[in-house]
Coordinates of C-alpha atoms in Angstrom, one line a residue:
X192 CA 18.1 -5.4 -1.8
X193 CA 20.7 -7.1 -0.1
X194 CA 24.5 -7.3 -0.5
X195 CA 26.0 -10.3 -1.8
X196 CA 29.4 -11.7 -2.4
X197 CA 28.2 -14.6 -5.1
X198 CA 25.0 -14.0 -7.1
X199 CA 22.6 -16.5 -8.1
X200 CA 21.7 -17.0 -12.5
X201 CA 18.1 -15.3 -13.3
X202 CA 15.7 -17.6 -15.0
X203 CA 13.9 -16.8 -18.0
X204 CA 10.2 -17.2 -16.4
X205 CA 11.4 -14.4 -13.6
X206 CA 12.5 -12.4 -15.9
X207 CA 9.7 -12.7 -18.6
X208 CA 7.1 -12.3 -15.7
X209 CA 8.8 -9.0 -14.2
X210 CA 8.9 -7.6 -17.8
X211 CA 5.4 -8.3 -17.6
X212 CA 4.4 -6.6 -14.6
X213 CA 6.6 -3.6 -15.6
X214 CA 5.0 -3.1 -19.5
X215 CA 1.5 -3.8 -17.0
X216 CA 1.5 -0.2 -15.8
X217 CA 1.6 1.3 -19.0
X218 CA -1.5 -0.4 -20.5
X219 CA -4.4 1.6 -18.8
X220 CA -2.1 4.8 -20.1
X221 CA -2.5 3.5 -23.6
X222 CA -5.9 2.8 -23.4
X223 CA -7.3 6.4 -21.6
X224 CA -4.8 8.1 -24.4
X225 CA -6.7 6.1 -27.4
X226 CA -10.1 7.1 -26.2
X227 CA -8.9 10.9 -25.5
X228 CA -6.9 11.5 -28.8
X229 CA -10.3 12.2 -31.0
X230 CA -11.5 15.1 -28.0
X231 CA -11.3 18.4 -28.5
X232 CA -8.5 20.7 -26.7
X233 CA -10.2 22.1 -23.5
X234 CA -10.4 26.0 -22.6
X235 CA -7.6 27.4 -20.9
X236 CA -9.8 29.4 -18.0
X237 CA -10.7 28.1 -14.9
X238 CA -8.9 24.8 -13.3
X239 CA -6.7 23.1 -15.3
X240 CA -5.5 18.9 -14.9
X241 CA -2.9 16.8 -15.7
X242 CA -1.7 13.5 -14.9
X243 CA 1.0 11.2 -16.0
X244 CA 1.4 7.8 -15.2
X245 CA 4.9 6.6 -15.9
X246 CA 7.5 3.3 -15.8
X247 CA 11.1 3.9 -13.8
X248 CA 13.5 2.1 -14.6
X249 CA 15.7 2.8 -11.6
X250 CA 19.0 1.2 -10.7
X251 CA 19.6 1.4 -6.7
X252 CA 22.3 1.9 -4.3
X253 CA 22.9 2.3 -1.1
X254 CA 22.2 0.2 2.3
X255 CA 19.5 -0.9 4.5
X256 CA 19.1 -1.9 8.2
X257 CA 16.3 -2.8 10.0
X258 CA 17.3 -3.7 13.3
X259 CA 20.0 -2.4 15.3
X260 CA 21.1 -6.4 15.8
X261 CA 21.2 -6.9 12.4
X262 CA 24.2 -6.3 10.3
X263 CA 24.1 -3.5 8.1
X264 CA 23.5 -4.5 4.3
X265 CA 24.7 -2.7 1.4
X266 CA 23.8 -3.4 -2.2
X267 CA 24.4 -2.0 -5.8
X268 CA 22.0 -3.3 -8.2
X269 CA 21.3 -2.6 -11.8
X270 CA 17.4 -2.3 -13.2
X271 CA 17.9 -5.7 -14.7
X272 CA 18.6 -7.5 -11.4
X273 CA 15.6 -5.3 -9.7
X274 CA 13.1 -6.8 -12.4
X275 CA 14.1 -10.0 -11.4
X276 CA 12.9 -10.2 -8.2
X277 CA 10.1 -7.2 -8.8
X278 CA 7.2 -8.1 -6.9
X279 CA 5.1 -4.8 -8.4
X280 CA 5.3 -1.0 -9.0
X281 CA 3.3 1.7 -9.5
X282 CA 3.5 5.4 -10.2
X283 CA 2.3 8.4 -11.5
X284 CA 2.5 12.5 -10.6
X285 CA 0.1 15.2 -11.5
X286 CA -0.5 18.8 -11.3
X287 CA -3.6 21.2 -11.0
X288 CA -3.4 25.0 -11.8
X289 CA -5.7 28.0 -11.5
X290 CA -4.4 31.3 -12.8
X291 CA -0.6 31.3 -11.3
X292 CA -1.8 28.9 -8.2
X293 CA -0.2 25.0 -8.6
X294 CA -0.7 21.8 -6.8
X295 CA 1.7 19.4 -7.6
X296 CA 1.9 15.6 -6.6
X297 CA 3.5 12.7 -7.2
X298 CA 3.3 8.8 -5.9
X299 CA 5.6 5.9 -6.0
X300 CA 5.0 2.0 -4.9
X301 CA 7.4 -0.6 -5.5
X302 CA 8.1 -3.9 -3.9
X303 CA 11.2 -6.1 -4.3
X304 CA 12.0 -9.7 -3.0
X305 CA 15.5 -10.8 -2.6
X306 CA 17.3 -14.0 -2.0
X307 CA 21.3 -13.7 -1.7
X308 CA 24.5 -14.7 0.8
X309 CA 25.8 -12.5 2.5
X310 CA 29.1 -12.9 4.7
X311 CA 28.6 -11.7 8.8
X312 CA 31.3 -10.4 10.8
X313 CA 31.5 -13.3 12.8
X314 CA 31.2 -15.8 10.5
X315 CA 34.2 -16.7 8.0
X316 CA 31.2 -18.3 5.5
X317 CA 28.4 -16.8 4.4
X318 CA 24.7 -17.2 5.3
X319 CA 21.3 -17.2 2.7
X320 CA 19.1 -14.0 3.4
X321 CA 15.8 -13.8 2.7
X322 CA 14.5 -10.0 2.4
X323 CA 11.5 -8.0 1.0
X324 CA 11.4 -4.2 1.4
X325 CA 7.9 -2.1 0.5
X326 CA 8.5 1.6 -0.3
X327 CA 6.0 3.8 -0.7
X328 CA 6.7 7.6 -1.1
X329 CA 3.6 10.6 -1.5
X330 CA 4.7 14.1 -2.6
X331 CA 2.2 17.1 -2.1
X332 CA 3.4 21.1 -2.6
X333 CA 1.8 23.6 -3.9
X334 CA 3.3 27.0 -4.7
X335 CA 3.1 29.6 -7.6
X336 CA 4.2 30.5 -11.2
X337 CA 6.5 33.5 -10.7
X338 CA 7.1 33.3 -14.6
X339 CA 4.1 32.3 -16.3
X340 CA 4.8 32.7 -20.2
X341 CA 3.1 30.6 -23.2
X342 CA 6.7 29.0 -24.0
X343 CA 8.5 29.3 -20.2
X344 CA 6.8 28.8 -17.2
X345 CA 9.0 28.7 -13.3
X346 CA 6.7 27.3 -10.6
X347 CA 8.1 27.6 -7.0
X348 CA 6.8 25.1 -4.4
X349 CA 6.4 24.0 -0.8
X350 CA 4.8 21.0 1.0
X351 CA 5.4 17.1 2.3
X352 CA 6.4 14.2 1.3
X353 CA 5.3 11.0 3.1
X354 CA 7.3 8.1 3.2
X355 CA 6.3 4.3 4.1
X356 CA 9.0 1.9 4.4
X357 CA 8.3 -2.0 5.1
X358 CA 11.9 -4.3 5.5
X359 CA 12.2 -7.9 6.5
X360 CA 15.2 -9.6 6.9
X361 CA 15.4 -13.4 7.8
X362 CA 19.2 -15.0 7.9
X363 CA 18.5 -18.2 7.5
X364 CA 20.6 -20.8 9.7
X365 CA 21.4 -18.0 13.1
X366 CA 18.3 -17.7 14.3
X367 CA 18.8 -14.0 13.3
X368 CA 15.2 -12.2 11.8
X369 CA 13.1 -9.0 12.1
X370 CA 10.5 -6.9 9.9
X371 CA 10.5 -3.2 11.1
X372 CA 8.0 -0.6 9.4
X373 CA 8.6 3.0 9.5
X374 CA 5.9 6.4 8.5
X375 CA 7.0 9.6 8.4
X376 CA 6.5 13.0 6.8
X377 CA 9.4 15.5 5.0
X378 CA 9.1 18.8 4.5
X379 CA 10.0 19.6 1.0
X380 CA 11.2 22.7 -0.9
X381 CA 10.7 22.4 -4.9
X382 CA 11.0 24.4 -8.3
X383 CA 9.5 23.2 -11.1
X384 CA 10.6 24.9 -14.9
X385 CA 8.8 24.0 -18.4
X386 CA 10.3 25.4 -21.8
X387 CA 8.3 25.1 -24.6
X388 CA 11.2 25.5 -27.7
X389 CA 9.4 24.4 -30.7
X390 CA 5.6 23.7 -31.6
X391 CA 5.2 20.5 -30.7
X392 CA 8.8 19.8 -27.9
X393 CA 9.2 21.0 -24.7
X394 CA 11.5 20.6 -21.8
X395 CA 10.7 20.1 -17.6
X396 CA 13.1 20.4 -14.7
X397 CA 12.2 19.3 -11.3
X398 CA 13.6 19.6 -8.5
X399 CA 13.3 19.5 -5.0
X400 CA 14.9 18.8 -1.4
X401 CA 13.5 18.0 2.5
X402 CA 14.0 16.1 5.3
X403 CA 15.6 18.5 7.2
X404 CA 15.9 16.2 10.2
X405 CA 12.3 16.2 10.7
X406 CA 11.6 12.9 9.3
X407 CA 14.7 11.8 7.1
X408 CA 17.7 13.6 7.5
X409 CA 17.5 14.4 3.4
X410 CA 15.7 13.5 0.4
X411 CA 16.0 14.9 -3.1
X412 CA 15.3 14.3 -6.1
X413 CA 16.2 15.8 -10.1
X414 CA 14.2 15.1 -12.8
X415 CA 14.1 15.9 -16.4
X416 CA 11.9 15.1 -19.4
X417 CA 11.7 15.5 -23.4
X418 CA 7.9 15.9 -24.3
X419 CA 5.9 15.5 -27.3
X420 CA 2.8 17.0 -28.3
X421 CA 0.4 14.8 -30.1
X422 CA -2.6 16.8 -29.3
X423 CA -3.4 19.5 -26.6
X424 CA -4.8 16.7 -24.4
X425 CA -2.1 14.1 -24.7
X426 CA 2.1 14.1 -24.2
X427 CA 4.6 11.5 -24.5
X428 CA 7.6 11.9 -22.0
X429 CA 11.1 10.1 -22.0
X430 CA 13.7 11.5 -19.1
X431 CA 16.2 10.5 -16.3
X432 CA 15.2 11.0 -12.7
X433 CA 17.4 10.3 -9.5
X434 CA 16.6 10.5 -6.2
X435 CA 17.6 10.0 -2.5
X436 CA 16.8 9.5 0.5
X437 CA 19.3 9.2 4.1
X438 CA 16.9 8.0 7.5
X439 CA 18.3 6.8 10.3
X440 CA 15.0 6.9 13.1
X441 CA 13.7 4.5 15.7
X442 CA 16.4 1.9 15.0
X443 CA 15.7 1.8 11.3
X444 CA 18.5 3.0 8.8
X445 CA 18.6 3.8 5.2
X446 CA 20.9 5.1 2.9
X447 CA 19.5 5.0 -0.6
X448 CA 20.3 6.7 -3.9
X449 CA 18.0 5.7 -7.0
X450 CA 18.6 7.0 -10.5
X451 CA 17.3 5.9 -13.9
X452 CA 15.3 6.3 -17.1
X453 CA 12.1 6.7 -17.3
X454 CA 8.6 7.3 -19.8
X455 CA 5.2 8.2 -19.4
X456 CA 2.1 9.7 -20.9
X457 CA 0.5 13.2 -19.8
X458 CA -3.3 13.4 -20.2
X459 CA -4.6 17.1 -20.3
X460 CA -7.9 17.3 -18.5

C-alpha cells in the first residue's frame, strides 16, 4: 500500500492466483448453504443465530507510516491493483438475539504485499520499497431492538472494536527499514435497521462510529445490503460498505478510508 510515481504491469499468474484466493472464501459458504437448503425453518422462541461470511471488494486510500524516520506514504489504489498483490482475506459478521436483546459481531483479515518506487524528499530519484501491512479488525456490541416489527426492526448498539495492525517497510538502497505492530481497542457506538418490503427482499443499514481518542482518534463505518430469501435459513446479500479509520499512537500513523462492493450468504441457525 505504498505510493508510487511509476507503476509496475500485473502478470496474469498474480492476477489469476489472487482471483483464486478471493472466489476461495466463498466456497465453504456454498457448501454449508447446499447441505442447509433441504432443513426445516427453525422456531422463532428462544436464541436465535446468524452468520454471514462475505467477499469485499474494497478500493483503499489514504496513507501509512510506521516509523517516525520514515517518510510518510500515501496511496490510492483500486480493488484490481489490491488483488494483485493479495496475500489473503477473510471475513464474516454475525448476530445472536433473544427476545429484543442483540449481540452483534463482525471480523476482518486481510494481508497485502507491495512492491513500488517511491520518490524521498532528499532524493531527486526514486527508491524500490518493499512493504506488507496485516490488518485485522474485531467488532463486538450488543444493544437492543427499540422497534421490533415482523417487516422493520431498529437495533441500537454499544461495544469495541479491536484493531491489529502489522506494517513493514524496507527502502531498498538507504539503509532505511522498520516493521512496527500496533493493538488497540475502540469504543464503538452503532445502529443497525432491517426493512422487510416484500416477501422474499429486504434492506439493512449499519452503521457505527468510535475511537474517540481512546485508541484511534475515529473509525466508522456505513454499510448497506439487498437480501434475498431463498428459504428461512439461507439469504443472499449484495451491498456497498465504506469504512475508516485515522490513528496516529506510539509512533505509528494511519490515515485510511476503504469503500467497496461487497456479497455474502446468511445462514439462519
Amino acid at each position: 500500500m505504498m505510493a508510487r510515481s511509476e507503476s509496475y504491469p500485473p502478470t496474469l499468474s498474480r492476477r489469476i492466483a489472487g482471483w483464486a484466493r478471493f472466489l476461495a472464501a466463498l466456497v465453504p459458504a456454498l457448501l454449508l448453504s447446499a447441505q442447509l437448503l433441504a432443513r426445516p425453518a427453525h422456531a422463532e422462541d428462544g436464541w436465535r443465530f446468524q452468520v454471514t461470511p462475505y467477499a469485499w471488494a474494497p478500493s483503499l486510500s489514504g496513507s501509512i507510516r510506521p516509523r517516525p524516520f520514515l517518510p510518510t506514504a500515501s496511496f490510492d489504489r483500486r480493488f484490481s491493483d489490491i488483488l494483485e498483490n493479495l496475500d489473503g482475506a477473510f471475513f464474516v459478521n454475525g448476530t445472536a438475539r433473544y427476545d429484543r436483546f442483540v449481540i452483534f459481531g463482525d471480523f476482518t483479515w486481510s494481508a497485502v504485499t507491495e512492491q513500488d518506487r517511491i520518490a524521498l524528499p532528499f532524493a531527486p530519484f526514486g527508491f524500490d520499497v518493499h512493504g506488507q501491512v496485516r490488518q485485522l479488525s474485531a467488532t463486538l456490541a450488543g444493544g437492543y431492538s427499540v422497534v421490533d416489527r415482523p417487516e422493520f426492526t431498529l437495533d441500537l448498539l454499544a461495544g469495541a472494536r479491536l484493531w491489529h495492525i502489522d506494517a513493514n517497510v524496507n527502502i531498498r538502497g538507504t539503509g532505511l527499514a522498520a516493521s512496527k505492530s500496533d493493538t488497540w481497542a475502540d469504543p464503538v457506538l452503532a445502529a443497525r435497521a432491517r426493512w422487510q418490503f416484500a416477501p422474499d427482499w429486504s434492506v439493512i443499514a449499519l452503521a457505527d462510529v468510535g475511537g474517540f481518542g481512546v485508541g484511534s482518534e475515529v473509525t466508522w463505518q456505513a454499510v448497506g445490503t439487498l437480501n434475498y430469501r431463498i428459504n428461512d435459513r439461507v439469504f443472499l446479500s449484495a451491498g456497498y460498505r465504506h469504512m475508516a479509520l485515522d490513528y496516529d499512537r506510539g509512533g505509528m500513523k494511519l490515515d485510511v478510508d476503504m469503500s467497496g462492493p461487497l456479497a455474502g450468504v446468511t445462514f439462519r441457525f
